[in-house]
Tab-separated table of C-alpha atoms in Angstrom:
chain	number	residue	atom	x	y	z
A	5	THR	CA	8.059	-1.744	4.336
A	6	ALA	CA	6.838	1.702	3.927
A	7	THR	CA	4.059	3.229	5.228
A	8	LYS	CA	2.021	5.499	3.064
A	9	ILE	CA	-0.706	7.508	4.311
A	10	ILE	CA	-3.470	7.988	1.925
A	11	ASP	CA	-6.449	9.861	2.412
A	12	GLY	CA	-5.485	9.642	6.275
A	13	ILE	CA	-5.315	5.883	5.953
A	14	PRO	CA	-2.215	4.418	6.762
A	15	ARG	CA	-1.332	1.723	4.164
A	16	ILE	CA	1.406	-0.756	4.207
A	17	LYS	CA	3.339	-0.655	0.783
A	18	PRO	CA	4.700	-4.418	-0.275
A	19	GLN	CA	8.328	-4.423	-1.665
A	20	ARG	CA	6.876	-5.581	-4.805
A	21	THR	CA	4.555	-3.075	-6.521
A	22	SER	CA	1.742	-5.200	-7.869
A	23	VAL	CA	-0.476	-3.207	-10.194
A	24	GLY	CA	-4.266	-3.575	-9.775
A	25	SER	CA	-3.534	-5.556	-6.634
A	26	SER	CA	-6.504	-4.480	-4.408
A	27	SER	CA	-6.963	-7.921	-2.560
A	28	LYS	CA	-5.458	-6.708	0.683
């Protein structure tokens, strides 16, 4: 899993790219 830092907040990107998935 690749951790991408957005707005200073590290977010874990799942292997599957889900569009519009903001549940977790």
